[in-house]
Coordinates of C-alpha atoms in Angstrom, one line a residue:
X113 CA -154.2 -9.9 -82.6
X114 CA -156.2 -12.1 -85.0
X115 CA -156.0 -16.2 -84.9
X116 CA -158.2 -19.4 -85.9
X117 CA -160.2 -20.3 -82.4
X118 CA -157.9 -23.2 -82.1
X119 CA -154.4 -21.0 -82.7
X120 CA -155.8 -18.6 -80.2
X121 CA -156.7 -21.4 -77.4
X122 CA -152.8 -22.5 -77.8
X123 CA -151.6 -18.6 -77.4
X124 CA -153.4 -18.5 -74.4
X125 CA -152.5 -21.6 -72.7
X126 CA -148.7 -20.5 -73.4
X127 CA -149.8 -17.0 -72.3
X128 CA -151.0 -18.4 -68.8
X129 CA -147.7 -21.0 -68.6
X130 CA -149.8 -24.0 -69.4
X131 CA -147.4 -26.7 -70.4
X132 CA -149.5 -29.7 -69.8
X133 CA -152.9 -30.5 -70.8
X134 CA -153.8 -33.5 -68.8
X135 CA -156.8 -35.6 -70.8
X136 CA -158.3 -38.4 -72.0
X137 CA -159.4 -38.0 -75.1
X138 CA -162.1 -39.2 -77.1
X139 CA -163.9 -38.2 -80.8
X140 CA -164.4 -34.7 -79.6
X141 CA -161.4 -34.0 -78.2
X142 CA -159.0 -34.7 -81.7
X143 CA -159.4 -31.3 -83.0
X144 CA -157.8 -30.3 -79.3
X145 CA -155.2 -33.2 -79.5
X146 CA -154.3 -32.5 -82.8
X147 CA -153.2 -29.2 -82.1
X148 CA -151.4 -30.6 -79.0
X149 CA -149.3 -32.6 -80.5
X150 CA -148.4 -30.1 -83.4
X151 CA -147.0 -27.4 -80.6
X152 CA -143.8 -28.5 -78.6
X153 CA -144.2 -26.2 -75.7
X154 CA -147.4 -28.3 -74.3
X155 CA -147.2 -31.8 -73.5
X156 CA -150.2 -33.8 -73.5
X157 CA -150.3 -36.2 -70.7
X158 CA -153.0 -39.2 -71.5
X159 CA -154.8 -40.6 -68.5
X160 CA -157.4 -43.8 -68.6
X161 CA -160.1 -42.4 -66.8
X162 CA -160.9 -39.1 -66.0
X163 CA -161.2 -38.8 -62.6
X164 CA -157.2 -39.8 -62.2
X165 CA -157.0 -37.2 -65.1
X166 CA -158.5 -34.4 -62.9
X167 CA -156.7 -35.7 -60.0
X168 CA -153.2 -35.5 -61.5
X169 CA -154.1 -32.1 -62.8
X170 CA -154.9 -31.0 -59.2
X171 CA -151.7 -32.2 -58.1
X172 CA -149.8 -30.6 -60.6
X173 CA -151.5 -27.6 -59.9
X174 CA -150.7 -27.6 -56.6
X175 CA -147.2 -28.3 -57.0
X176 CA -146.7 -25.4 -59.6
X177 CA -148.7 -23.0 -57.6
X178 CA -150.3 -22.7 -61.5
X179 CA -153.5 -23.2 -63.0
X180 CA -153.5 -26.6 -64.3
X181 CA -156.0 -27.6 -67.8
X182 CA -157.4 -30.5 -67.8
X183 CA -159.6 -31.9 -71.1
X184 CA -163.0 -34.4 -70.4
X185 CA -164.7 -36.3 -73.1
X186 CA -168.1 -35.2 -73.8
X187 CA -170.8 -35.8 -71.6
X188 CA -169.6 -39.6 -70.1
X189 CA -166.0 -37.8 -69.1
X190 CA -167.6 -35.0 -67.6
X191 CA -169.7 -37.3 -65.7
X192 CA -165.9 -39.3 -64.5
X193 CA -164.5 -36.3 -63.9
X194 CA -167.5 -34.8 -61.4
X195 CA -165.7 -36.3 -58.4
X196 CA -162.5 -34.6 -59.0
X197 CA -164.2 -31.1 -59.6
X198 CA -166.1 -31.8 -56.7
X199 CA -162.6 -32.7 -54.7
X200 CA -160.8 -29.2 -56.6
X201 CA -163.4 -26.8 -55.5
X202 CA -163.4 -28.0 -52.2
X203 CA -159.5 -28.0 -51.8
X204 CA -159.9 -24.6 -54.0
X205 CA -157.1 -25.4 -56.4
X206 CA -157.2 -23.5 -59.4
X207 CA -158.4 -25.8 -62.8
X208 CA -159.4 -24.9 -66.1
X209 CA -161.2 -27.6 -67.5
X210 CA -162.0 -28.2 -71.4
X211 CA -164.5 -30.5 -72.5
X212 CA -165.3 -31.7 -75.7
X213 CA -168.8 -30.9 -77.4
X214 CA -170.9 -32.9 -80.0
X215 CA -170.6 -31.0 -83.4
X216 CA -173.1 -27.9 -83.2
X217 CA -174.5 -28.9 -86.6
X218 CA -176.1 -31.6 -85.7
X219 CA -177.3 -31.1 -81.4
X220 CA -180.5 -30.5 -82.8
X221 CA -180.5 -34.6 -83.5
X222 CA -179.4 -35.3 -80.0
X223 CA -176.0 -37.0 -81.2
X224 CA -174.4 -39.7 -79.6
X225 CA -171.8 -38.2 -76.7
X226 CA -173.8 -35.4 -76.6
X227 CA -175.0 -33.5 -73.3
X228 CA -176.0 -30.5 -71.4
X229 CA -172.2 -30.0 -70.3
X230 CA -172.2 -26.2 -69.0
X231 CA -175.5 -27.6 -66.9
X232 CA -174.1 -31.0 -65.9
X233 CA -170.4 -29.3 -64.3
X234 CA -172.2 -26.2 -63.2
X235 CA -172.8 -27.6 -59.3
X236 CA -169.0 -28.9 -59.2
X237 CA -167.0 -25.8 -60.2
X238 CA -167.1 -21.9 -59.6
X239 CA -168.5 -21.3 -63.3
X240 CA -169.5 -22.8 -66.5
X241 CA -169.6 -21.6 -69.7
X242 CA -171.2 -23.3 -73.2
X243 CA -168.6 -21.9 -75.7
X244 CA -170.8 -21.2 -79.1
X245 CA -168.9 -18.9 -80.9
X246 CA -165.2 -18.9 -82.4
X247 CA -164.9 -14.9 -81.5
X248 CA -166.4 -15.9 -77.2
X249 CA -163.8 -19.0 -77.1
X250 CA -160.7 -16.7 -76.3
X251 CA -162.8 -14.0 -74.2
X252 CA -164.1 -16.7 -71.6
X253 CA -160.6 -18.5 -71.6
X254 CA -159.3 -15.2 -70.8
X255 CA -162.1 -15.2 -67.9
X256 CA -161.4 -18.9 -66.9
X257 CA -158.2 -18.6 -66.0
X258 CA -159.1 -14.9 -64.1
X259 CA -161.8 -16.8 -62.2
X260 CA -160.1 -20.1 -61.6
X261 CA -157.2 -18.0 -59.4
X262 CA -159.4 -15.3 -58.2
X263 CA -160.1 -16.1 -54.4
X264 CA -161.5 -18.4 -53.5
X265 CA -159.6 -20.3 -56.3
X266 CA -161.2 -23.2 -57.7
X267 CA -162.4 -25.2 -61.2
X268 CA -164.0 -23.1 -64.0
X269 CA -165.9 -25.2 -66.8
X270 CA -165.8 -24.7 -70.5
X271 CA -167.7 -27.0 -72.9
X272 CA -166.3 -26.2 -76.4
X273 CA -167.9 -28.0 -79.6
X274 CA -165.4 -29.8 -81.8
X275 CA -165.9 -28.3 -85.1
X276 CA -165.8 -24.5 -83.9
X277 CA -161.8 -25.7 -82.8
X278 CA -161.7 -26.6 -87.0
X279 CA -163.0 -23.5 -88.1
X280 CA -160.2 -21.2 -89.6
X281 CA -162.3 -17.6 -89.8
X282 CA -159.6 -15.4 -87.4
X283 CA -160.9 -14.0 -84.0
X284 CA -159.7 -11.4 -82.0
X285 CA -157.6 -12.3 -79.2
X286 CA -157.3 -10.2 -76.1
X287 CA -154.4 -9.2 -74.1
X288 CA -153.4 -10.9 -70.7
X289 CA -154.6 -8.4 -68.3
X290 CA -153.6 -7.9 -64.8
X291 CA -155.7 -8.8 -62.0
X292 CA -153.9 -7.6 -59.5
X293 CA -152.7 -8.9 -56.4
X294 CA -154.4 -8.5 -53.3
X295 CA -152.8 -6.6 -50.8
X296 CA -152.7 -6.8 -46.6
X297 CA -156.1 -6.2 -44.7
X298 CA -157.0 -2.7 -43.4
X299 CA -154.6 -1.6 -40.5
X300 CA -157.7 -0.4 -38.0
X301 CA -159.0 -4.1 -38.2
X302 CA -154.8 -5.1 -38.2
X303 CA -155.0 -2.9 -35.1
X304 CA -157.7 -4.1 -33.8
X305 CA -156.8 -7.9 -34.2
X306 CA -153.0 -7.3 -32.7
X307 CA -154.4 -5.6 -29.6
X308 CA -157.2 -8.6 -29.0
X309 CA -154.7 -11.8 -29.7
X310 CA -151.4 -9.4 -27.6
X311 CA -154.2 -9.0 -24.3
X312 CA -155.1 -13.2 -24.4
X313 CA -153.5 -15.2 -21.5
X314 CA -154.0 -18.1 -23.4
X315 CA -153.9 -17.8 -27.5
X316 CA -154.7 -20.4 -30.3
X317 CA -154.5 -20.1 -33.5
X318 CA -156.4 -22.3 -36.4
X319 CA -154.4 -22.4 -39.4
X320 CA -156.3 -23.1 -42.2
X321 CA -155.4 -24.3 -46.0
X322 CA -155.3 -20.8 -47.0
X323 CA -152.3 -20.2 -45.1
X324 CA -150.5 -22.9 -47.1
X325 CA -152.0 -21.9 -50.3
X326 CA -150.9 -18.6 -50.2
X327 CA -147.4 -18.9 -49.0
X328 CA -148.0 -17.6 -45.5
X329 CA -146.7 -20.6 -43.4
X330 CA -143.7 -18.3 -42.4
X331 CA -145.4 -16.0 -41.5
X332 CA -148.0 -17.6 -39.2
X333 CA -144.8 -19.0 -37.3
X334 CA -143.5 -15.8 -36.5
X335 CA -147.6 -14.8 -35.1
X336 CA -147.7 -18.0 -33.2
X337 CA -143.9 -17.7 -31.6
X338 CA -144.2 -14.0 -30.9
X339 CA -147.8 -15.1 -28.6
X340 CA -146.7 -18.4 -27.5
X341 CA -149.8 -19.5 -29.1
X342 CA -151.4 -23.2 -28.9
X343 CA -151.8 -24.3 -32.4
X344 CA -154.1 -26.1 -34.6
X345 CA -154.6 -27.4 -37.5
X346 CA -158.0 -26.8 -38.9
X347 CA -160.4 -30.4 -40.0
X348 CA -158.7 -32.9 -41.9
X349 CA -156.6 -30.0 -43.6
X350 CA -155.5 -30.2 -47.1
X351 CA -151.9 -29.1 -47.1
X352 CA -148.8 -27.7 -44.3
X353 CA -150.2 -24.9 -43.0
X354 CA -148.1 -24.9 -40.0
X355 CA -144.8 -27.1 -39.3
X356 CA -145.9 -30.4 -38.2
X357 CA -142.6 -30.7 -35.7
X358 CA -143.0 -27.2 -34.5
X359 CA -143.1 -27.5 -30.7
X360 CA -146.7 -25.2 -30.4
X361 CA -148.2 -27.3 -32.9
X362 CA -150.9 -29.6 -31.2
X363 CA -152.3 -31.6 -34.5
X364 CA -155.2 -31.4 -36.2
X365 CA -158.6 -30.1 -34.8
X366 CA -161.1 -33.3 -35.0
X367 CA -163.7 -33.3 -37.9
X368 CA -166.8 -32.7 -35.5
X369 CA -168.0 -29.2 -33.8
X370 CA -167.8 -30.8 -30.6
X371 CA -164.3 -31.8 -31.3
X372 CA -163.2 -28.0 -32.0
X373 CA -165.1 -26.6 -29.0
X374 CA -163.2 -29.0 -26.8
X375 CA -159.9 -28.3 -28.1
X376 CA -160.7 -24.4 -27.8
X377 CA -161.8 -24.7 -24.1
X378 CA -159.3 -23.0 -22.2
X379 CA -157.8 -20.4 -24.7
X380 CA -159.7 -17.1 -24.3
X381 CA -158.9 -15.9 -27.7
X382 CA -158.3 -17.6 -30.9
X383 CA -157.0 -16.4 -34.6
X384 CA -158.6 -18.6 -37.6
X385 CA -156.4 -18.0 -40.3
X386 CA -157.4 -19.1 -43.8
X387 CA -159.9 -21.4 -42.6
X388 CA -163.9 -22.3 -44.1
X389 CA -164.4 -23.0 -40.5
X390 CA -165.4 -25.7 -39.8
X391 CA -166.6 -28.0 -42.2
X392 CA -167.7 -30.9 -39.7
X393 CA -167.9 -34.5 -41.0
X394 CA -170.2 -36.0 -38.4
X395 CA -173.3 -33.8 -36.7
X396 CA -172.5 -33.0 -33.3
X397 CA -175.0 -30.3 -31.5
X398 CA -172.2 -28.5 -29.9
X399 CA -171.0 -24.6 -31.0
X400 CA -168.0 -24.7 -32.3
X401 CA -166.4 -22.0 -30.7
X402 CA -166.7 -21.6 -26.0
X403 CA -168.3 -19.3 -24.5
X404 CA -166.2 -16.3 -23.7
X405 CA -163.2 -17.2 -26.9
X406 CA -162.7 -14.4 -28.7
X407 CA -162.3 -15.1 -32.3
X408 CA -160.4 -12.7 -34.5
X409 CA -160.6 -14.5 -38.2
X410 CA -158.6 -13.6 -41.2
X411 CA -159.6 -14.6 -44.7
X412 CA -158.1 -13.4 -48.3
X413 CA -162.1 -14.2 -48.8
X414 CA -164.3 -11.8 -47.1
X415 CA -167.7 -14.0 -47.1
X416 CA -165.7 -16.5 -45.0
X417 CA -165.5 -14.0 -42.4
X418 CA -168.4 -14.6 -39.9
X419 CA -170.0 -17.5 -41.7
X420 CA -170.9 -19.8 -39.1
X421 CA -170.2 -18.0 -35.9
X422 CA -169.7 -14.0 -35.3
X423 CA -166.0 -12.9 -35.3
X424 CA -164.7 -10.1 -32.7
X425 CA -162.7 -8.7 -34.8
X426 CA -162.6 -9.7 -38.7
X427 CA -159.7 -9.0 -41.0
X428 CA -160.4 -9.2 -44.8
X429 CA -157.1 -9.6 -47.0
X430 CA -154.3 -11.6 -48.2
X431 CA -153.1 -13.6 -45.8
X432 CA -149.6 -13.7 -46.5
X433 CA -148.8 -9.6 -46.0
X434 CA -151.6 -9.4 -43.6
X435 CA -149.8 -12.1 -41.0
X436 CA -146.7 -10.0 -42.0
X437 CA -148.4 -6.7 -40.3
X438 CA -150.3 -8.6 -37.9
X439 CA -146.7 -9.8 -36.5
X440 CA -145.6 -6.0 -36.6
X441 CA -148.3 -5.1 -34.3
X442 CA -148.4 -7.6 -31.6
X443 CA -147.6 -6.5 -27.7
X444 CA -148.0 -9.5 -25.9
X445 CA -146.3 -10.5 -22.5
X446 CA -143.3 -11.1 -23.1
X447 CA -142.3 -13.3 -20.1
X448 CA -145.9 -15.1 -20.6
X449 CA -145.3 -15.8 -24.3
X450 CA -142.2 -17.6 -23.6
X451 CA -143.8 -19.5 -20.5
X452 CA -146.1 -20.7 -22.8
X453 CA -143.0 -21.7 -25.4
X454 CA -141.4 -23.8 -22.8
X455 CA -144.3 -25.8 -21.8
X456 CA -145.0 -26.3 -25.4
X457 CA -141.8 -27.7 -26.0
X458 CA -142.3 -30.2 -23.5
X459 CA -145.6 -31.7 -24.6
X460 CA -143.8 -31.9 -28.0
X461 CA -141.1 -33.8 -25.8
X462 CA -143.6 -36.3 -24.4
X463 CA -145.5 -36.5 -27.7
X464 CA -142.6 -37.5 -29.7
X465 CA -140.7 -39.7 -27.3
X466 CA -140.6 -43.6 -29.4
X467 CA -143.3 -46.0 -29.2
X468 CA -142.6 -49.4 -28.2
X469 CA -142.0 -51.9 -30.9
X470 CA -145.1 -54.6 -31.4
X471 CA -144.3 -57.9 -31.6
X472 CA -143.3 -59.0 -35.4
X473 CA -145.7 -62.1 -37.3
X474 CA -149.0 -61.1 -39.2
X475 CA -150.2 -58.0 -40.4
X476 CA -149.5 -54.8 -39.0
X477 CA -150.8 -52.5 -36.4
X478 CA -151.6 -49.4 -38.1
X479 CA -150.3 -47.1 -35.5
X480 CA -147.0 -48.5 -36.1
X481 CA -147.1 -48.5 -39.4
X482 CA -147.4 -45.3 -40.1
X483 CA -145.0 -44.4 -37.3
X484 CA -142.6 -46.4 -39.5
X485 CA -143.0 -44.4 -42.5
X486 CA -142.9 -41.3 -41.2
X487 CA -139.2 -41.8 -39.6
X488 CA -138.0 -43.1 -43.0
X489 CA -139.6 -40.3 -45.0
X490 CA -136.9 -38.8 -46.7
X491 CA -135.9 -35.3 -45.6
X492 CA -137.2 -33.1 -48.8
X493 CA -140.7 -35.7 -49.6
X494 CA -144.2 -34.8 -50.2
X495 CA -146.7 -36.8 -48.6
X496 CA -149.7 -37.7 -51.2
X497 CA -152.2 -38.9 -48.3
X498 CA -155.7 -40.8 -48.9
X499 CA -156.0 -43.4 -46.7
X500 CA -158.8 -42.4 -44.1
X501 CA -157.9 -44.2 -40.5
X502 CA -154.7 -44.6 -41.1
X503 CA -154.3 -41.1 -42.5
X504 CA -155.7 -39.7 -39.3
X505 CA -152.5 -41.6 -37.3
X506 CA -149.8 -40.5 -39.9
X507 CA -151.2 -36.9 -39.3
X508 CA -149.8 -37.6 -35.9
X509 CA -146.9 -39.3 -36.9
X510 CA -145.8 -37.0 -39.1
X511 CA -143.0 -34.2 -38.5
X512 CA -143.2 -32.2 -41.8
X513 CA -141.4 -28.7 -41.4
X514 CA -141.6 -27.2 -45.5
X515 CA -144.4 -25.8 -47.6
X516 CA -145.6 -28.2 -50.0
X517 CA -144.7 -31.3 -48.3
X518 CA -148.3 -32.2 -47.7
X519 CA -151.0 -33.2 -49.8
X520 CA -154.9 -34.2 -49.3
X521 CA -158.0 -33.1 -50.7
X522 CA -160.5 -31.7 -48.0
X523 CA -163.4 -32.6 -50.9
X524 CA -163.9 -36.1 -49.7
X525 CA -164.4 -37.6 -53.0
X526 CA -162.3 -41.4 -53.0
X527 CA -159.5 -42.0 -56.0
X528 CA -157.5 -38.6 -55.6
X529 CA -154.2 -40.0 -53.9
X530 CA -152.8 -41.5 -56.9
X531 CA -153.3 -39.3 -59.6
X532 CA -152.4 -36.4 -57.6
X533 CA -149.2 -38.4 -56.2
X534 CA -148.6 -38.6 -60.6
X535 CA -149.2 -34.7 -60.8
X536 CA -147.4 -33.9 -57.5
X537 CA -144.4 -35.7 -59.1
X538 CA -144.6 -34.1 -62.4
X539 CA -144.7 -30.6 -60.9
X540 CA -142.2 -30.6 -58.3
X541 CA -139.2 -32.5 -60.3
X542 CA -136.4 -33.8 -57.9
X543 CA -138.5 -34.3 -54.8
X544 CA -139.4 -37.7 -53.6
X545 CA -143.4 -38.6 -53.2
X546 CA -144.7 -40.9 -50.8
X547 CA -148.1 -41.7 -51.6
X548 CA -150.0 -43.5 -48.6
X549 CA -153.3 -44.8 -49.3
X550 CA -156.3 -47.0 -47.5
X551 CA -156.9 -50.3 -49.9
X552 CA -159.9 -48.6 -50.3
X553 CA -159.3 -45.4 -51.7
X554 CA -157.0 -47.1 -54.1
X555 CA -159.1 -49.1 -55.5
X556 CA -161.0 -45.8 -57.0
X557 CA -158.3 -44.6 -58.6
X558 CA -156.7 -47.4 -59.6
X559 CA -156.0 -46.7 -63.2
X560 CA -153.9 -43.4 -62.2
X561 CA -151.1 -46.3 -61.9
X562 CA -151.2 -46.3 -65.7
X563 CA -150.3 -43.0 -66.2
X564 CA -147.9 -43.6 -63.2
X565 CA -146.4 -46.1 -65.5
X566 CA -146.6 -44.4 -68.2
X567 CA -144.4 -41.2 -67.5
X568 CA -142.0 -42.9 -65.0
X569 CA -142.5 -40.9 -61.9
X570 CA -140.4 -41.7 -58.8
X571 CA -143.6 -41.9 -56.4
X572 CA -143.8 -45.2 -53.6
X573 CA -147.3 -45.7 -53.6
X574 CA -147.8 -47.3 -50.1
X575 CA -150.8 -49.1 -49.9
X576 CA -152.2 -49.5 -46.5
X577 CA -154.0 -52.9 -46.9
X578 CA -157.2 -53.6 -43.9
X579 CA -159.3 -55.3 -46.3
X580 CA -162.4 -53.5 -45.0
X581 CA -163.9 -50.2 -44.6
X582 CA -162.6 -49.4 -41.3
X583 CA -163.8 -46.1 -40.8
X584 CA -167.0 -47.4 -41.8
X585 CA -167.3 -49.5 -39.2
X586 CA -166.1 -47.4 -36.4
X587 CA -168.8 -45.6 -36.7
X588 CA -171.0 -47.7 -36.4
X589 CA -169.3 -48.6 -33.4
X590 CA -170.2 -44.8 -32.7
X591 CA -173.3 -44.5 -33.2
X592 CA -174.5 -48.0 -31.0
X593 CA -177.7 -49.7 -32.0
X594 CA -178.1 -53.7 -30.9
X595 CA -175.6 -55.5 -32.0
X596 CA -176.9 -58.3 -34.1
X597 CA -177.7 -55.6 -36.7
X598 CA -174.2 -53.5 -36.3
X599 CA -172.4 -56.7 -36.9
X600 CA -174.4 -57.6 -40.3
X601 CA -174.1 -54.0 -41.2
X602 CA -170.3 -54.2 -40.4
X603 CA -170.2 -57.1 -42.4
X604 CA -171.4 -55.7 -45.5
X605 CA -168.2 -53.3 -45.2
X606 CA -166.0 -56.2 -46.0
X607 CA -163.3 -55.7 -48.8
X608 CA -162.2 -59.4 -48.5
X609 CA -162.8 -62.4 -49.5
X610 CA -161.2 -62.0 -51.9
X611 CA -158.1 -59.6 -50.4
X612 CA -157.2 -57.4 -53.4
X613 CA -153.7 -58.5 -54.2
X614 CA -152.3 -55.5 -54.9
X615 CA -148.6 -56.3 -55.8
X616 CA -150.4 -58.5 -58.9
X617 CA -151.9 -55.2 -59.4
X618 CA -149.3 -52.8 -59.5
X619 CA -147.7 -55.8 -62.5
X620 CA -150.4 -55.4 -64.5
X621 CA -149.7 -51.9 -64.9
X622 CA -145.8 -52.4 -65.1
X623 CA -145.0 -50.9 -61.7
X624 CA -142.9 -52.9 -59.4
X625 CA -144.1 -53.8 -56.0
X626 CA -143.4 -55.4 -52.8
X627 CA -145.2 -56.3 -49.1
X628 CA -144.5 -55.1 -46.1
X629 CA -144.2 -57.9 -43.8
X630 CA -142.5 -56.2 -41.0
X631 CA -142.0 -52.5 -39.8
X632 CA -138.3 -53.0 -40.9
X633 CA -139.0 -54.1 -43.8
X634 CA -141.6 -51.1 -44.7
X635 CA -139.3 -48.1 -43.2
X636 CA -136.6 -49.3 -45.7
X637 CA -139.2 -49.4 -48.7
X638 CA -140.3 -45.8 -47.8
X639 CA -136.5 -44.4 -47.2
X640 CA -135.6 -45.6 -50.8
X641 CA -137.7 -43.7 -51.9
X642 CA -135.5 -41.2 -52.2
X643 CA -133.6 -42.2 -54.2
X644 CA -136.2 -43.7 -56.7
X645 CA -136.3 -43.5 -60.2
X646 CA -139.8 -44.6 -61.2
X647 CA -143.1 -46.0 -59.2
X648 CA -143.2 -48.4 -57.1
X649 CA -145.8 -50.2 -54.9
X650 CA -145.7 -51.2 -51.1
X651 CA -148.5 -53.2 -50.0
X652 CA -149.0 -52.9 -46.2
X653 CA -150.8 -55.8 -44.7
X654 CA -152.5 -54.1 -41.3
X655 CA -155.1 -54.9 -38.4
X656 CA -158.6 -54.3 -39.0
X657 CA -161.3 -53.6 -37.1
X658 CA -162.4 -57.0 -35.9
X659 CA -158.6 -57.6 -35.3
X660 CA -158.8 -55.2 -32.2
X661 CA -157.7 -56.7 -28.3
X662 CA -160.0 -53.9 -26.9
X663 CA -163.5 -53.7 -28.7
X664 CA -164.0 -50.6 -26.8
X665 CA -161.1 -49.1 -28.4

């Protein structure tokens, strides 16, 4: 098959089921937009900055279980677009990402726009490619979108001058070829793994993003029922890898190796499935794993396997088929595995019983906030969640049950909850999204509102509004030091004066908003969203750190 570079770039895209390009485009990018706009099957959806552009992308990709193409703008929207490659590679989610080069004929001059763009994306994605030749452009697309879903999935960079896309000499285009689909982990080490996790008086199991990622929540239900297993979520996961209501679920594992050993003490075996275990946020000189666990950990990615601590029995393979024989295998006591079902069941009893209402007048304890939202959240929603301390209660809160319904971004990078609340939306038609975000966050990704705007998507952007950065502060708190210097530190975290009014905000961009001035008030904002027909903003006035009765707490 013969076509002009840019003809065969459009085959491809439709080949891989591309039908958005998410951008913002600039000179070097109208060869790529003209084309766009000349083919009906690909819609090109216009951002304002790049990093919302990368974000929604991500989001989309998620949502279609697709690889999702982004386009940057020479060098500077590379450069915007870093922290969202940064976020993608760490969440793994599969991007191709185009960026427009300076015209070859004159780099030699050092044009305006122009950059090393292979060399500048290179650290943020799996691999990066300086496109030179009309004949390479369709042989490493080809190898983009192989590598970009090819565990561990992730970003893959190609920087693609603008006049090769306006060159009409044909090139060869290759076939779509199949990659294959990876299949269930070697039974001796299946064998091996059953017979460890069946003989464990006390099981746990870490279930790690790629248990969402790869369809395997299911699964790991009927592994953790079968043992009566504790369960965890792994660090500040970024998606459902295990029912949030499910009575054996006991939250999230805390972001700290210390945290994870303390929550491990007790079980004598444990399964990580799908995990990059652990990923800590804050140093703690603790192992993560106790003396005397055993560990059997499973991983579509074999280098995961081992990586910080030495497993007891690894199991290298999909996840999703390998849970499936995993399950098949297991001979645990019966009469024990149920014992440990029933006293589940009434933790999850205790845990969920209603907390009592705080008194109404001010802003908002957070705790109760969030508790608010997730009651109201209607029954099919995905949760779009970047909001830091607060996100860490409505992880509690929450009582998710289907795949899907839960979005983060592991990567850390600020100003991903709104443009992948815009990409959730535009990939998973029909489904309400609840985007809750700290005032901080929000402010770095502001402009994804535009876009928000722009296409009409029925997400509630629920802004949780502290004025500070809390989590900032708390650990400070943490980390002790006299106090004259804490408190001028703390103050230099301070996101008011002024208080971003962000109801005047969500105007500007044409979105209609409202506060939150009671938890009535805010459970009725978040339950209509189900029924919403475009965006909408809730601003959450809540307690801050200096507004805390305990200073201890």
């Amino acid at each position: 098959m013969m076509r002009t570079p840019v003809e065969a770039l459009l085959h491809i895209l439709r080949e891989e089921g591309v039908d958005r390009v998410f951008g913002n485009p600039g000179t070097t990018e109208l060869p790529l937009l003209e084309a766009l706009a000349g083919d009906p099957g690909i819609e090109y959806v216009l951002g304002v900055q790049e990093a919302s552009v990368v974000a929604m992308a991500d989001g989309y990709a998620r949502a279609t279980g697709r690889t999702a193409v982004a386009s940057l703008h020479a060098g500077g929207g590379t450069a915007n677009g870093l922290v969202g490659l940064l976020n993608a590679r760490r969440s793994r989610t599969p991007l191709v990402v185009l960026a427009g080069q300076q015209d070859r004929r004159h780099l030699v001059q050092d044009p305006m726009l122009s950059a090393d763009l292979a060399a500048l994306a290179r650290p943020a994605v799996k691999e990066s490619h300086d496109v030179q030749h009309g004949h390479d452009l369709p042989v490493l697309l080809r190898r983009a979108f192989a590598a970009a879903r090819r565990a561990p999935a992730g970003p893959v960079f190609l920087s693609v001058p603008m006049d090769l896309l306006a060159e009409r000499t044909p090139v060869p285009v290759p076939e779509r070829g199949d990659v294959g689909t990876p299949g269930p982990a070697d039974p001796r080490s299946l064998r091996r793994a059953a017979e460890a996790l069946s003989a464990a008086a006390a099981p746990a199991i870490v279930a790690g993003d790629g248990v969402g990622r790869e369809g395997a929540v299911a699964e790991l239900v009927i592994v953790a029922e079968a043992l009566g297993a504790t369960v965890y979520h792994q660090p500040l996961h970024d998606g459902l890898d295990f029912p949030f209501g499910h009575p054996l679920h006991a939250g999230m594992l805390g972001p700290s190796n210390e945290a994870v050993r303390r929550a491990l003490s007790g079980h004598d075996a444990v399964l990580i499935a799908g995990c990059h275990a652990f990923t800590p946020h804050h140093y703690t000189p603790a192992a993560p794993i106790p003396d005397g666990t055993a560990v059997v950990q499973l991983d579509s990615d074999p280098a995961e396997i081992g990586r910080n601590f030495p497993a007891d029995v690894g199991v290298a393979g999909a996840i999703r088929p390998s849970l499936a024989a995993l399950a098949a295998g297991l001979r645990p006591d019966r009469a024990a595995a149920r014992r440990r079902r029933e006293e589940a069941a009434e933790r999850a009893a205790l845990r969920d019983a209603p907390a009592a209402e705080p008194p109404a007048g001010g802003r908002l304890d957070p705790a109760a906030a969030v508790r608010a939202i997730a009651g109201a959240l209607p029954g099919d929603a995905v949760v779009v969640e970047e909001a830091i301390t607060s996100g860490i209660l409505l992880r509690e809160a929450l009582r998710l049950r289907a795949p899907g319904s839960y979005v983060h971004t592991v990567g850390g990078g600020l100003g991903h909850g709104i443009g992948a609340a815009v990409g959730s939306a535009l990939g998973a038609p029909g489904r309400p999204v609840v985007a809750v975000l700290g005032d901080g966050c929000a402010l770095f990704g502001l402009q994804g509102l535009w876009s928000a705007a722009r296409l009409d998507v029925p997400v509630t952007f629920v802004v949780m509004n502290n004025g500070e950065y809390r989590t900032l502060k708390d650990t400070l708190d943490s980390r002790g030091g006299p106090e004259p210097g804490r408190t001028a530190a703390q103050a230099c975290l301070d996101l008011a004066p002024p208080r971003v009014d962000f109801l005047a905000a969500a105007r500007t961009f044409g979105i209609a908003a409202q506060r939150a001035g009671s938890l009535t008030e805010l459970a009725e904002a978040v339950a209509k969203a189900a029924a919403a027909q475009g965006p909408r903003l809730v601003e959450v006035p809540i307690t801050g750190h200096d507004d805390r009765t305990d200073p201890e707490e």
